PDB file of C-alpha atoms and ligand atoms in Angstrom:
ATOM      1  CA  UNK A  12     144.094 178.946 125.894  1.00 95.00           C
ATOM      2  CA  UNK A  13     148.273 179.494 126.372  1.00 98.00           C
ATOM      3  CA  UNK A  14     150.501 182.060 124.742  1.00 98.00           C
ATOM      4  CA  UNK A  15     153.637 179.525 122.780  1.00 98.00           C
ATOM      5  CA  UNK A  16     156.132 179.718 125.277  1.00 98.00           C
ATOM      6  CA  UNK A  17     153.533 178.190 127.958  1.00 98.00           C
ATOM      7  CA  UNK A  18     152.180 175.717 125.129  1.00 98.00           C
ATOM      8  CA  UNK A  19     155.362 174.501 124.242  1.00 98.00           C
ATOM      9  CA  UNK A  20     156.350 173.898 127.975  1.00 98.00           C
ATOM     10  CA  UNK A  21     153.681 172.735 128.156  1.00 98.00           C
ATOM     11  CA  UNK A  22     153.472 169.771 125.165  1.00 99.00           C
ATOM     12  CA  UNK A  23     157.030 169.223 125.563  1.00 98.00           C
ATOM     13  CA  UNK A  24     156.058 168.018 129.606  1.00 98.00           C
ATOM     14  CA  UNK A  25     152.672 166.295 128.217  1.00 98.00           C
ATOM     15  CA  UNK A  26     151.408 162.684 130.004  1.00 98.00           C
ATOM     16  CA  UNK A  27     148.025 162.859 128.458  1.00 98.00           C
ATOM     17  CA  UNK A  28     148.188 160.358 126.401  1.00 98.00           C
ATOM     18  CA  UNK A  29     149.491 157.029 126.277  1.00 98.00           C
ATOM     19  CA  UNK A  30     151.974 158.182 123.660  1.00 98.00           C
ATOM     20  CA  UNK A  31     153.678 159.877 125.921  1.00 98.00           C
ATOM     21  CA  UNK A  32     155.673 156.448 126.846  1.00 98.00           C
ATOM     22  CA  UNK A  33     156.835 155.309 123.720  1.00 98.00           C
ATOM     23  CA  UNK A  34     158.370 158.711 122.459  1.00 98.00           C
ATOM     24  CA  UNK A  35     161.865 159.873 122.397  1.00 98.00           C
ATOM     25  CA  UNK A  36     160.799 163.323 121.546  1.00 98.00           C
ATOM     26  CA  UNK A  37     157.545 166.100 121.819  1.00 99.00           C
ATOM     27  CA  UNK A  38     157.009 167.048 118.114  1.00 99.00           C
ATOM     28  CA  UNK A  39     155.982 170.518 118.554  1.00 98.00           C
ATOM     29  CA  UNK A  40     156.003 171.380 114.816  1.00 98.00           C
ATOM     30  CA  UNK A  41     158.322 174.306 113.373  1.00 98.00           C
ATOM     31  CA  UNK A  42     158.103 176.620 111.106  1.00 98.00           C
ATOM     32  CA  UNK A  43     157.250 180.598 111.181  1.00 97.00           C
ATOM     33  CA  UNK A  44     155.164 181.507 114.162  1.00 97.00           C
ATOM     34  CA  UNK A  45     152.647 184.497 111.909  1.00 97.00           C
ATOM     35  CA  UNK A  46     152.709 181.778 108.756  1.00 98.00           C
ATOM     36  CA  UNK A  47     150.294 182.344 106.396  1.00 98.00           C
ATOM     37  CA  UNK A  48     150.256 178.764 105.595  1.00 98.00           C
ATOM     38  CA  UNK A  49     149.231 175.541 107.792  1.00 98.00           C
ATOM     39  CA  UNK A  50     150.488 171.872 107.203  1.00 98.00           C
ATOM     40  CA  UNK A  51     148.989 169.348 108.970  1.00 98.00           C
ATOM     41  CA  UNK A  52     150.263 165.440 109.057  1.00 98.00           C
ATOM     42  CA  UNK A  53     149.606 162.920 111.220  1.00 98.00           C
ATOM     43  CA  UNK A  54     152.480 162.067 113.287  1.00 98.00           C
ATOM     44  CA  UNK A  55     155.556 162.104 113.941  1.00 98.00           C
ATOM     45  CA  UNK A  56     157.765 159.259 112.280  1.00 98.00           C
ATOM     46  CA  UNK A  57     160.300 157.181 113.724  1.00 98.00           C
ATOM     47  CA  UNK A  58     163.067 160.792 112.186  1.00 98.00           C
ATOM     48  CA  UNK A  59     160.838 163.179 113.710  1.00 98.00           C
ATOM     49  CA  UNK A  60     160.812 161.041 116.827  1.00 98.00           C
ATOM     50  CA  UNK A  61     164.356 161.225 117.501  1.00 98.00           C
ATOM     51  CA  UNK A  62     165.225 164.530 116.186  1.00 98.00           C
ATOM     52  CA  UNK A  63     162.462 166.257 117.308  1.00 98.00           C
ATOM     53  CA  UNK A  64     161.806 167.966 114.075  1.00 98.00           C
ATOM     54  CA  UNK A  65     158.390 167.512 112.016  1.00 98.00           C
ATOM     55  CA  UNK A  66     158.838 165.532 108.401  1.00 98.00           C
ATOM     56  CA  UNK A  67     162.466 165.118 107.860  1.00 98.00           C
ATOM     57  CA  UNK A  68     162.351 162.002 106.862  1.00 97.00           C
ATOM     58  CA  UNK A  69     162.394 160.233 103.492  1.00 97.00           C
ATOM     59  CA  UNK A  70     158.508 161.322 103.153  1.00 97.00           C
ATOM     60  CA  UNK A  71     160.067 164.987 104.839  1.00 98.00           C
ATOM     61  CA  UNK A  72     162.734 165.242 102.228  1.00 98.00           C
ATOM     62  CA  UNK A  73     159.516 164.456  99.583  1.00 98.00           C
ATOM     63  CA  UNK A  74     157.544 167.185 100.948  1.00 98.00           C
ATOM     64  CA  UNK A  75     160.418 169.503 100.628  1.00 98.00           C
ATOM     65  CA  UNK A  76     160.814 168.893  96.519  1.00 98.00           C
ATOM     66  CA  UNK A  77     156.554 169.122  96.739  1.00 98.00           C
ATOM     67  CA  UNK A  78     157.077 172.519  98.011  1.00 98.00           C
ATOM     68  CA  UNK A  79     159.971 173.695  96.119  1.00 97.00           C
ATOM     69  CA  UNK A  80     157.852 174.004  93.240  1.00 97.00           C
ATOM     70  CA  UNK A  81     155.172 176.142  94.112  1.00 97.00           C
ATOM     71  CA  UNK A  82     157.880 178.218  95.117  1.00 95.00           C
ATOM     72  CA  UNK A  83     157.845 177.684  99.431  1.00 96.00           C
ATOM     73  CA  UNK A  84     160.025 176.562 101.984  1.00 94.00           C
ATOM     74  CA  UNK A  85     159.806 175.851 105.460  1.00 96.00           C
ATOM     75  CA  UNK A  86     161.127 179.184 106.861  1.00 95.00           C
ATOM     76  CA  UNK A  87     157.477 180.385 104.859  1.00 95.00           C
ATOM     77  CA  UNK A  88     155.188 177.976 106.718  1.00 98.00           C
ATOM     78  CA  UNK A  89     154.576 176.381 109.085  1.00 98.00           C
ATOM     79  CA  UNK A  90     154.416 172.448 109.805  1.00 98.00           C
ATOM     80  CA  UNK A  91     152.654 170.248 112.589  1.00 98.00           C
ATOM     81  CA  UNK A  92     150.857 167.268 113.111  1.00 98.00           C
ATOM     82  CA  UNK A  93     147.567 165.968 114.741  1.00 98.00           C
ATOM     83  CA  UNK A  94     149.634 163.909 117.183  1.00 98.00           C
ATOM     84  CA  UNK A  95     152.990 165.195 118.633  1.00 99.00           C
ATOM     85  CA  UNK A  96     154.260 161.993 119.853  1.00 99.00           C
ATOM     86  CA  UNK A  97     155.328 158.916 117.472  1.00 98.00           C
ATOM     87  CA  UNK A  98     152.777 156.403 117.601  1.00 98.00           C
ATOM     88  CA  UNK A  99     154.591 152.496 118.123  1.00 98.00           C
ATOM     89  CA  UNK A 100     155.725 150.767 114.581  1.00 96.00           C
ATOM     90  CA  UNK A 101     153.822 153.790 112.794  1.00 94.00           C
ATOM     91  CA  UNK A 102     150.332 153.363 113.416  1.00 97.00           C
ATOM     92  CA  UNK A 103     148.040 155.320 112.481  1.00 97.00           C
ATOM     93  CA  UNK A 104     147.077 157.563 116.101  1.00 98.00           C
ATOM     94  CA  UNK A 105     144.204 156.202 117.641  1.00 98.00           C
ATOM     95  CA  UNK A 106     140.525 158.451 117.873  1.00 97.00           C
ATOM     96  CA  UNK A 107     141.862 158.811 121.936  1.00 98.00           C
ATOM     97  CA  UNK A 108     144.709 160.186 120.852  1.00 98.00           C
ATOM     98  CA  UNK A 109     144.306 162.712 118.533  1.00 98.00           C
ATOM     99  CA  UNK A 110     141.375 163.736 121.005  1.00 98.00           C
ATOM    100  CA  UNK A 111     144.381 164.105 123.885  1.00 98.00           C
ATOM    101  CA  UNK A 112     146.516 165.922 121.444  1.00 98.00           C
ATOM    102  CA  UNK A 113     143.931 167.900 119.126  1.00 98.00           C
ATOM    103  CA  UNK A 114     143.881 171.602 121.431  1.00 98.00           C
ATOM    104  CA  UNK A 115     147.916 171.886 121.421  1.00 98.00           C
ATOM    105  CA  UNK A 116     147.061 172.437 117.532  1.00 98.00           C
ATOM    106  CA  UNK A 117     144.161 174.303 117.985  1.00 98.00           C
ATOM    107  CA  UNK A 118     146.035 176.508 120.529  1.00 98.00           C
ATOM    108  CA  UNK A 119     148.445 176.687 117.687  1.00 98.00           C
ATOM    109  CA  UNK A 120     146.078 177.620 115.319  1.00 98.00           C
ATOM    110  CA  UNK A 121     144.683 180.356 117.330  1.00 98.00           C
ATOM    111  CA  UNK A 122     148.202 181.435 117.768  1.00 98.00           C
ATOM    112  CA  UNK A 123     149.022 181.407 114.029  1.00 98.00           C
ATOM    113  CA  UNK A 124     146.249 182.418 112.726  1.00 98.00           C
ATOM    114  CA  UNK A 125     146.679 181.236 109.499  1.00 98.00           C
ATOM    115  CA  UNK A 126     144.849 181.847 105.940  1.00 98.00           C
ATOM    116  CA  UNK A 127     144.978 178.371 104.469  1.00 98.00           C
ATOM    117  CA  UNK A 128     145.538 174.894 106.515  1.00 99.00           C
ATOM    118  CA  UNK A 129     146.421 172.456 103.916  1.00 99.00           C
ATOM    119  CA  UNK A 130     146.210 168.360 105.740  1.00 99.00           C
ATOM    120  CA  UNK A 131     148.524 166.126 104.686  1.00 98.00           C
ATOM    121  CA  UNK A 132     146.792 163.037 103.600  1.00 98.00           C
ATOM    122  CA  UNK A 133     143.657 161.141 105.031  1.00 97.00           C
ATOM    123  CA  UNK A 134     143.675 161.241 109.193  1.00 97.00           C
ATOM    124  CA  UNK A 135     144.394 164.827 108.982  1.00 98.00           C
ATOM    125  CA  UNK A 136     141.669 165.706 107.168  1.00 98.00           C
ATOM    126  CA  UNK A 137     138.809 163.826 108.416  1.00 98.00           C
ATOM    127  CA  UNK A 138     140.139 165.205 111.751  1.00 97.00           C
ATOM    128  CA  UNK A 139     140.337 168.434 110.553  1.00 98.00           C
ATOM    129  CA  UNK A 140     137.623 168.945 107.026  1.00 98.00           C
ATOM    130  CA  UNK A 141     135.289 166.143 107.657  1.00 98.00           C
ATOM    131  CA  UNK A 142     134.664 162.824 109.990  1.00 97.00           C
ATOM    132  CA  UNK A 143     133.913 161.108 106.824  1.00 98.00           C
ATOM    133  CA  UNK A 144     136.329 162.881 104.192  1.00 98.00           C
ATOM    134  CA  UNK A 145     137.627 160.873 101.293  1.00 98.00           C
ATOM    135  CA  UNK A 146     140.801 162.027 100.422  1.00 98.00           C
ATOM    136  CA  UNK A 147     140.681 160.338  97.034  1.00 98.00           C
ATOM    137  CA  UNK A 148     137.589 161.394  95.989  1.00 98.00           C
ATOM    138  CA  UNK A 149     138.260 164.508  97.556  1.00 98.00           C
ATOM    139  CA  UNK A 150     141.949 166.357  97.594  1.00 98.00           C
ATOM    140  CA  UNK A 151     142.818 169.418  96.322  1.00 98.00           C
ATOM    141  CA  UNK A 152     138.610 170.946  96.800  1.00 98.00           C
ATOM    142  CA  UNK A 153     138.228 173.927  98.923  1.00 98.00           C
ATOM    143  CA  UNK A 154     136.253 174.802 102.180  1.00 98.00           C
ATOM    144  CA  UNK A 155     135.684 178.127 104.204  1.00 98.00           C
ATOM    145  CA  UNK A 156     136.235 177.069 108.005  1.00 97.00           C
ATOM    146  CA  UNK A 157     136.328 179.696 110.343  1.00 95.00           C
ATOM    147  CA  UNK A 158     137.834 182.096 108.320  1.00 96.00           C
ATOM    148  CA  UNK A 159     140.341 179.742 107.487  1.00 98.00           C
ATOM    149  CA  UNK A 160     140.700 178.032 103.536  1.00 98.00           C
ATOM    150  CA  UNK A 161     141.262 174.480 104.032  1.00 98.00           C
ATOM    151  CA  UNK A 162     142.064 171.487 101.639  1.00 99.00           C
ATOM    152  CA  UNK A 163     144.322 168.296 101.513  1.00 99.00           C
ATOM    153  CA  UNK A 164     146.319 166.730  99.344  1.00 98.00           C
ATOM    154  CA  UNK A 165     147.793 162.896  99.204  1.00 98.00           C
ATOM    155  CA  UNK A 166     150.514 161.906 102.391  1.00 98.00           C
ATOM    156  CA  UNK A 167     154.194 162.049 100.976  1.00 98.00           C
ATOM    157  CA  UNK A 168     154.421 158.727 102.089  1.00 97.00           C
ATOM    158  CA  UNK A 169     151.377 157.867 100.107  1.00 98.00           C
ATOM    159  CA  UNK A 170     152.787 159.821  97.194  1.00 98.00           C
ATOM    160  CA  UNK A 171     156.088 157.822  97.868  1.00 98.00           C
ATOM    161  CA  UNK A 172     154.469 154.490  97.665  1.00 98.00           C
ATOM    162  CA  UNK A 173     152.272 155.091  94.730  1.00 98.00           C
ATOM    163  CA  UNK A 174     153.834 157.617  92.447  1.00 98.00           C
ATOM    164  CA  UNK A 175     150.836 157.153  90.193  1.00 98.00           C
ATOM    165  CA  UNK A 176     149.311 159.723  92.785  1.00 98.00           C
ATOM    166  CA  UNK A 177     151.756 162.481  91.503  1.00 98.00           C
ATOM    167  CA  UNK A 178     150.579 164.159  88.637  1.00 98.00           C
ATOM    168  CA  UNK A 179     146.834 164.793  90.365  1.00 98.00           C
ATOM    169  CA  UNK A 180     148.878 166.430  93.984  1.00 98.00           C
ATOM    170  CA  UNK A 181     150.824 168.506  91.710  1.00 98.00           C
ATOM    171  CA  UNK A 182     147.524 169.860  90.381  1.00 98.00           C
ATOM    172  CA  UNK A 183     146.527 170.624  94.047  1.00 98.00           C
ATOM    173  CA  UNK A 184     149.870 171.948  94.541  1.00 98.00           C
ATOM    174  CA  UNK A 185     149.652 174.469  91.937  1.00 98.00           C
ATOM    175  CA  UNK A 186     145.797 174.770  93.540  1.00 98.00           C
ATOM    176  CA  UNK A 187     147.258 175.726  96.615  1.00 98.00           C
ATOM    177  CA  UNK A 188     149.805 178.255  94.570  1.00 98.00           C
ATOM    178  CA  UNK A 189     147.170 180.178  93.218  1.00 98.00           C
ATOM    179  CA  UNK A 190     144.866 180.427  96.608  1.00 98.00           C
ATOM    180  CA  UNK A 191     148.272 181.870  98.466  1.00 98.00           C
ATOM    181  CA  UNK A 192     147.945 184.518  95.648  1.00 97.00           C
ATOM    182  CA  UNK A 193     144.615 185.153  96.008  1.00 98.00           C
ATOM    183  CA  UNK A 194     144.351 185.205 100.602  1.00 98.00           C
ATOM    184  CA  UNK A 195     147.782 185.514 101.769  1.00 98.00           C
ATOM    185  CA  UNK A 196     149.416 188.778 102.091  1.00 96.00           C
ATOM    186  CA  UNK A 197     153.642 187.901 102.656  1.00 96.00           C
ATOM    187  CA  UNK A 198     155.559 187.200  99.816  1.00 92.00           C
ATOM    188  CA  UNK A 199     156.565 183.749  98.933  1.00 89.00           C
TER     189      UNK A 199
HETATM  190  N1  URA B 230     154.459 161.825 108.211  1.00 69.84           N
HETATM  191  C1  URA B 230     154.178 162.995 109.529  1.00 69.84           C
HETATM  192  O1  URA B 230     152.584 162.452 109.133  1.00 69.84           O
HETATM  193  N2  URA B 230     153.887 163.388 109.622  1.00 69.84           N
HETATM  194  C2  URA B 230     155.441 163.268 110.167  1.00 69.84           C
HETATM  195  O2  URA B 230     156.323 164.545 111.078  1.00 69.84           O
HETATM  196  C3  URA B 230     156.639 162.652 109.459  1.00 69.84           C
HETATM  197  C4  URA B 230     156.001 161.681 108.636  1.00 69.84           C
HETATM  198 FE1  SF4 B 231     150.535 164.460 124.766  1.00 69.84          FE
HETATM  199 FE2  SF4 B 231     150.390 164.945 122.333  1.00 69.84          FE
HETATM  200 FE3  SF4 B 231     152.354 163.317 123.054  1.00 69.84          FE
HETATM  201 FE4  SF4 B 231     150.004 162.683 123.824  1.00 69.84          FE
HETATM  202  S1  SF4 B 231     150.343 162.348 121.695  1.00 69.84           S
HETATM  203  S2  SF4 B 231     151.426 162.995 124.985  1.00 69.84           S
HETATM  204  S3  SF4 B 231     148.876 164.442 124.505  1.00 69.84           S
HETATM  205  S4  SF4 B 231     151.695 165.619 123.229  1.00 69.84           S
END
């Protein structure tokens, strides 16, 4: 395990998988280093690759709106991704790419020690919660893993594509808010 600064430098220079060849910037993730809540997406898109910041495109703006509904903003949480470099044309990250990158995310989780992890979309849920996770059926349900409360919600991009999923996601957000009140100590 590396400390925060070592890990940051390692990620910035990482060439462990082929995504290194096509990326513009590594997207390390950002937010509070003592965050009680971590949000984990799939991988950087075009805007994220350009800026080096997670969730800054259209999906990211929508994510900000969702967070605001339950009194959260980026300064209070940490937002990261399954893979830190953009998959070409925003395809799903391949299993080998996820396997190459996940150690960095695990190192981040070990340093931050969050109380709650929210997977954004099925890719993160399948890797972090259960390999046969069914997002349509199981979103919003909680499982505890190694003392961390874990859940998944639809990916913001999916919510932009299909507004019919939004009411269910609003329920999930309220459930996240309730879980924060139950297990977190910071003020939100
Ligand atoms: N989609 C993701 O999954 N992650 C980002 O950082 C941006 C869009
Ligand atoms: Fe390294 Fe992860 Fe980027 Fe692959 S996606 S090059 S493992 S930082």
